[in-house]
Amino acid sequence: MLFSRRNVKVKKEDKGSLEEIVMRIQLGEDGLRESLINDYQPFVKTVVSKVCKRYIDQTMDEFSIGLLAFDQAIDHYKEGQGSKFLTFADMVIRRRLIDYIRKEARRKKHEWLDSETDDPEESEESLIHQQAALDSYQKDQESQKRREDILDYQRYLQEFGLSFEILSQQGPKHADSRNNAKHIALTLVKHPELSGNFLQTKQLPTKELLKYVSCSRKTIERNRKYIIAIALIYLGKYTSLMTYIEPESLD
């Protein structure tokens, strides 16, 4: 076990939102790390038990993997990425456990196939069922992440006076127009001085954009809402929505 089980609590003067505490740890207040990990052992145990579909106690390897994943989540969490820390930590723990379960399944496969008393076909069938269950679980997780991203993205759009309904009614109708708008949005995102101005004013910096793109002011203005919507997917780091902003085939 890499972490002490002492019942250490974050001091009253150290309290803040969970995300603030995580940021402080990342900035060097590492004394808060062990306290945070100890305080959230019940959370880790709950997530691990759900993934493994059985009770997990603190002596099991799966629990240690969950704690390590929680510690990694502290280091890799970023504010403004569209999710709270516990949502992010839940995802990291689940991914680490799935990797572990897959490795164990592969190891057991070799042990089963090397055993004279085991039936290779039965062992292979069991592994297929395990893999199918893991694949189904992964798809469920991806769907959940997409739902969360969509809800957060919807709120982000509202800050700019946009909605899905507006975009469906006023977005470009032709693939080449949409592709051009996506290119403009990506150009905006790639230049920090443009994206910073955009986020501050909530207006497209059209004049500055024209220095980097080969289209007219009229084109930008006509597709302004769609360009903003695409740029917000990039800026909000909504990874599950990235497929919606890939260039479309013109065939």
CSV table of C-alpha atoms in Angstrom, one decimal:
chain,number,residue,atom,x,y,z
A,1,MET,CA,0.0,0.0,0.0
A,2,LEU,CA,1.6,3.3,-1.1
A,3,PHE,CA,-0.6,5.6,1.1
A,4,SER,CA,-1.0,5.8,4.8
A,5,ARG,CA,-4.4,5.0,6.2
A,6,ARG,CA,-4.1,7.6,9.0
A,7,ASN,CA,-7.4,9.5,9.4
A,8,VAL,CA,-5.8,12.9,8.4
A,9,LYS,CA,-8.2,15.7,7.6
A,10,VAL,CA,-7.6,18.8,5.6
A,11,LYS,CA,-7.2,21.6,8.2
A,12,LYS,CA,-10.1,24.1,8.4
A,13,GLU,CA,-7.9,26.9,7.1
A,14,ASP,CA,-6.9,24.7,4.2
A,15,LYS,CA,-10.5,24.1,3.1
A,16,GLY,CA,-11.8,25.4,-0.1
A,17,SER,CA,-13.5,23.8,-3.1
A,18,LEU,CA,-12.1,20.4,-4.0
A,19,GLU,CA,-10.9,21.9,-7.3
A,20,GLU,CA,-9.1,24.7,-5.4
A,21,ILE,CA,-7.3,22.2,-3.2
A,22,VAL,CA,-6.2,20.1,-6.2
A,23,MET,CA,-4.9,23.3,-7.9
A,24,ARG,CA,-2.9,24.1,-4.7
A,25,ILE,CA,-1.4,20.7,-4.6
A,26,GLN,CA,-0.3,21.1,-8.3
A,27,LEU,CA,1.2,24.4,-7.4
A,28,GLY,CA,3.4,22.8,-4.7
A,29,GLU,CA,1.4,22.4,-1.5
A,30,ASP,CA,2.1,18.7,-1.5
A,31,GLY,CA,1.4,18.4,2.2
A,32,LEU,CA,-2.3,18.5,1.3
A,33,ARG,CA,-2.0,15.5,-1.0
A,34,GLU,CA,-2.0,12.7,1.5
A,35,SER,CA,-4.8,14.3,3.5
A,36,LEU,CA,-6.9,14.5,0.3
A,37,ILE,CA,-6.2,10.9,-0.7
A,38,ASN,CA,-7.1,9.6,2.8
A,39,ASP,CA,-10.3,11.7,2.9
A,40,TYR,CA,-11.4,10.3,-0.4
A,41,GLN,CA,-10.6,6.6,0.2
A,42,PRO,CA,-14.4,5.8,0.5
A,43,PHE,CA,-15.0,7.4,-2.9
A,44,VAL,CA,-12.2,5.4,-4.4
A,45,LYS,CA,-13.5,2.2,-2.9
A,46,THR,CA,-17.0,2.9,-4.2
A,47,VAL,CA,-15.7,3.5,-7.8
A,48,VAL,CA,-13.5,0.4,-7.7
A,49,SER,CA,-16.3,-1.8,-6.4
A,50,LYS,CA,-18.7,-0.6,-9.1
A,51,VAL,CA,-16.1,-1.4,-11.8
A,52,CYS,CA,-15.3,-4.8,-10.4
A,53,LYS,CA,-19.0,-5.5,-9.6
A,54,ARG,CA,-18.0,-6.9,-6.2
A,55,TYR,CA,-17.1,-5.7,-2.8
A,56,ILE,CA,-13.5,-4.4,-2.6
A,57,ASP,CA,-11.6,-3.8,0.6
A,58,GLN,CA,-8.4,-1.9,1.3
A,59,THR,CA,-6.2,-5.0,1.2
A,60,MET,CA,-6.9,-5.8,-2.4
A,61,ASP,CA,-4.8,-4.9,-5.4
A,62,GLU,CA,-7.7,-3.3,-7.1
A,63,PHE,CA,-8.0,-0.8,-4.3
A,64,SER,CA,-4.3,0.1,-4.5
A,65,ILE,CA,-4.7,0.6,-8.2
A,66,GLY,CA,-7.7,2.9,-7.5
A,67,LEU,CA,-5.6,5.0,-5.1
A,68,LEU,CA,-2.8,5.3,-7.5
A,69,ALA,CA,-5.2,6.4,-10.2
A,70,PHE,CA,-6.7,9.0,-7.8
A,71,ASP,CA,-3.2,10.3,-7.1
A,72,GLN,CA,-2.6,10.5,-10.9
A,73,ALA,CA,-5.9,12.4,-11.3
A,74,ILE,CA,-4.7,15.0,-8.9
A,75,ASP,CA,-1.6,15.6,-11.1
A,76,HIS,CA,-3.4,15.7,-14.4
A,77,TYR,CA,-6.7,17.5,-13.6
A,78,LYS,CA,-7.1,20.8,-15.4
A,79,GLU,CA,-9.6,23.5,-14.5
A,80,GLY,CA,-12.0,24.6,-17.2
A,81,GLN,CA,-11.9,21.2,-19.0
A,82,GLY,CA,-15.6,20.7,-18.7
A,83,SER,CA,-15.8,18.5,-15.7
A,84,LYS,CA,-15.5,18.6,-11.9
A,85,PHE,CA,-12.5,16.9,-10.3
A,86,LEU,CA,-14.4,13.9,-8.9
A,87,THR,CA,-15.9,13.2,-12.4
A,88,PHE,CA,-12.4,13.3,-13.8
A,89,ALA,CA,-11.0,11.1,-11.0
A,90,ASP,CA,-13.8,8.6,-11.5
A,91,MET,CA,-12.9,8.3,-15.2
A,92,VAL,CA,-9.1,7.9,-14.5
A,93,ILE,CA,-9.8,5.2,-11.9
A,94,ARG,CA,-12.1,3.3,-14.2
A,95,ARG,CA,-9.6,3.4,-17.1
A,96,ARG,CA,-6.7,2.2,-14.9
A,97,LEU,CA,-8.9,-0.7,-13.5
A,98,ILE,CA,-10.0,-1.7,-17.0
A,99,ASP,CA,-6.4,-1.8,-18.1
A,100,TYR,CA,-5.6,-3.9,-15.1
A,101,ILE,CA,-8.5,-6.3,-15.7
A,102,ARG,CA,-7.5,-6.7,-19.3
A,103,LYS,CA,-3.9,-7.5,-18.4
A,104,GLU,CA,-5.1,-10.0,-15.8
A,105,ALA,CA,-7.4,-11.6,-18.4
A,106,ARG,CA,-4.5,-12.0,-20.8
A,107,ARG,CA,-2.3,-13.5,-18.1
A,108,LYS,CA,-5.0,-15.9,-17.0
A,109,LYS,CA,-5.6,-16.9,-20.6
A,110,HIS,CA,-2.0,-18.2,-20.9
A,111,GLU,CA,-2.3,-19.9,-17.5
A,112,TRP,CA,-5.5,-21.6,-18.6
A,113,LEU,CA,-4.2,-22.7,-21.9
A,114,ASP,CA,-1.1,-24.1,-20.4
A,115,SER,CA,-3.0,-26.1,-17.8
A,116,GLU,CA,-3.7,-29.7,-18.7
A,117,THR,CA,-6.8,-29.8,-16.5
A,118,ASP,CA,-8.5,-26.8,-18.2
A,119,ASP,CA,-10.5,-26.8,-21.4
A,120,PRO,CA,-8.9,-24.3,-23.9
A,121,GLU,CA,-12.3,-23.7,-25.6
A,122,GLU,CA,-14.0,-23.0,-22.4
A,123,SER,CA,-11.2,-20.6,-21.3
A,124,GLU,CA,-11.3,-18.8,-24.6
A,125,GLU,CA,-15.1,-18.4,-24.4
A,126,SER,CA,-14.8,-17.0,-20.9
A,127,LEU,CA,-12.2,-14.4,-22.1
A,128,ILE,CA,-14.5,-13.5,-25.0
A,129,HIS,CA,-17.3,-12.8,-22.6
A,130,GLN,CA,-15.0,-10.7,-20.4
A,131,GLN,CA,-13.8,-8.7,-23.3
A,132,ALA,CA,-17.4,-8.2,-24.5
A,133,ALA,CA,-18.4,-6.9,-21.1
A,134,LEU,CA,-15.4,-4.5,-21.0
A,135,ASP,CA,-16.2,-3.2,-24.5
A,136,SER,CA,-19.8,-2.6,-23.5
A,137,TYR,CA,-18.7,-0.8,-20.3
A,138,GLN,CA,-16.2,1.3,-22.3
A,139,LYS,CA,-19.0,2.3,-24.7
A,140,ASP,CA,-21.3,3.2,-21.8
A,141,GLN,CA,-18.5,5.4,-20.4
A,142,GLU,CA,-18.0,7.1,-23.7
A,143,SER,CA,-21.7,7.8,-24.0
A,144,GLN,CA,-21.8,9.2,-20.5
A,145,LYS,CA,-18.9,11.5,-21.2
A,146,ARG,CA,-20.6,12.6,-24.4
A,147,ARG,CA,-23.8,13.5,-22.6
A,148,GLU,CA,-21.8,15.5,-20.0
A,149,ASP,CA,-19.9,17.3,-22.7
A,150,ILE,CA,-23.1,18.2,-24.6
A,151,LEU,CA,-24.7,19.6,-21.4
A,152,ASP,CA,-21.6,21.7,-20.6
A,153,TYR,CA,-21.2,22.8,-24.2
A,154,GLN,CA,-24.9,23.9,-24.3
A,155,ARG,CA,-24.2,26.1,-21.3
A,156,TYR,CA,-21.1,27.5,-23.0
A,157,LEU,CA,-23.1,28.3,-26.1
A,158,GLN,CA,-25.6,30.2,-24.0
A,159,GLU,CA,-22.9,32.5,-22.8
A,160,PHE,CA,-22.5,33.6,-26.4
A,161,GLY,CA,-26.2,33.9,-27.1
A,162,LEU,CA,-26.3,30.7,-29.0
A,163,SER,CA,-28.3,27.4,-28.8
A,164,PHE,CA,-28.6,24.2,-30.7
A,165,GLU,CA,-31.8,25.4,-32.2
A,166,ILE,CA,-30.2,28.6,-33.6
A,167,LEU,CA,-27.3,26.6,-35.0
A,168,SER,CA,-29.7,24.1,-36.7
A,169,GLN,CA,-31.7,26.9,-38.3
A,170,GLN,CA,-28.9,29.3,-39.2
A,171,GLY,CA,-25.8,27.1,-39.8
A,172,PRO,CA,-24.2,26.7,-43.2
A,173,LYS,CA,-26.2,24.3,-45.4
A,174,HIS,CA,-23.4,23.1,-47.7
A,175,ALA,CA,-20.4,21.0,-46.7
A,176,ASP,CA,-17.9,23.3,-48.4
A,177,SER,CA,-19.2,26.3,-46.4
A,178,ARG,CA,-19.1,24.3,-43.2
A,179,ASN,CA,-15.6,23.1,-43.9
A,180,ASN,CA,-14.5,26.7,-44.6
A,181,ALA,CA,-16.1,27.8,-41.3
A,182,LYS,CA,-14.3,25.0,-39.4
A,183,HIS,CA,-11.0,26.2,-40.9
A,184,ILE,CA,-11.7,29.8,-39.7
A,185,ALA,CA,-12.6,28.5,-36.2
A,186,LEU,CA,-9.4,26.5,-36.0
A,187,THR,CA,-7.4,29.5,-37.1
A,188,LEU,CA,-9.0,31.5,-34.4
A,189,VAL,CA,-8.1,28.9,-31.8
A,190,LYS,CA,-4.5,28.5,-32.9
A,191,HIS,CA,-3.7,32.2,-32.3
A,192,PRO,CA,-3.9,33.0,-28.6
A,193,GLU,CA,-4.2,36.7,-29.2
A,194,LEU,CA,-7.3,36.1,-31.3
A,195,SER,CA,-8.9,33.5,-29.0
A,196,GLY,CA,-8.1,35.6,-25.9
A,197,ASN,CA,-9.9,38.6,-27.5
A,198,PHE,CA,-12.8,36.4,-28.5
A,199,LEU,CA,-13.3,34.9,-25.1
A,200,GLN,CA,-13.1,38.3,-23.4
A,201,THR,CA,-15.4,40.2,-25.7
A,202,LYS,CA,-17.6,37.3,-26.8
A,203,GLN,CA,-17.3,38.7,-30.3
A,204,LEU,CA,-15.4,37.3,-33.4
A,205,PRO,CA,-12.3,39.5,-34.0
A,206,THR,CA,-13.2,39.6,-37.7
A,207,LYS,CA,-10.7,42.3,-38.7
A,208,GLU,CA,-7.8,40.4,-37.2
A,209,LEU,CA,-9.0,37.0,-38.5
A,210,LEU,CA,-8.9,38.4,-42.1
A,211,LYS,CA,-5.1,38.6,-41.8
A,212,TYR,CA,-4.9,34.8,-41.4
A,213,VAL,CA,-7.7,33.5,-43.7
A,214,SER,CA,-8.3,33.7,-47.4
A,215,CYS,CA,-12.0,34.7,-47.4
A,216,SER,CA,-14.0,37.9,-47.3
A,217,ARG,CA,-15.5,39.7,-44.3
A,218,LYS,CA,-18.9,38.8,-45.7
A,219,THR,CA,-18.1,35.1,-45.5
A,220,ILE,CA,-17.1,35.4,-41.8
A,221,GLU,CA,-20.1,37.5,-40.9
A,222,ARG,CA,-22.5,35.1,-42.7
A,223,ASN,CA,-21.2,32.1,-40.8
A,224,ARG,CA,-20.4,33.9,-37.6
A,225,LYS,CA,-22.6,31.8,-35.3
A,226,TYR,CA,-21.3,28.5,-36.7
A,227,ILE,CA,-17.7,29.6,-36.4
A,228,ILE,CA,-18.2,30.6,-32.8
A,229,ALA,CA,-19.9,27.2,-32.1
A,230,ILE,CA,-17.0,25.3,-33.6
A,231,ALA,CA,-14.3,27.4,-31.8
A,232,LEU,CA,-16.0,26.7,-28.5
A,233,ILE,CA,-15.7,23.0,-29.0
A,234,TYR,CA,-12.0,23.4,-29.3
A,235,LEU,CA,-11.6,26.0,-26.5
A,236,GLY,CA,-13.8,23.9,-24.2
A,237,LYS,CA,-11.7,20.8,-24.9
A,238,TYR,CA,-14.8,18.7,-25.5
A,239,THR,CA,-13.0,15.7,-26.7
A,240,SER,CA,-16.1,13.5,-27.2
A,241,LEU,CA,-17.5,16.1,-29.6
A,242,MET,CA,-14.4,16.4,-31.8
A,243,THR,CA,-15.8,14.1,-34.5
A,244,TYR,CA,-18.5,16.7,-35.2
A,245,ILE,CA,-15.8,19.3,-36.3
A,246,GLU,CA,-13.7,17.1,-38.6
A,247,PRO,CA,-13.7,18.3,-42.3
A,248,GLU,CA,-16.5,16.7,-44.3
A,249,SER,CA,-16.1,14.9,-47.5
A,250,LEU,CA,-17.3,16.9,-50.5
A,251,ASP,CA,-18.1,13.8,-52.6
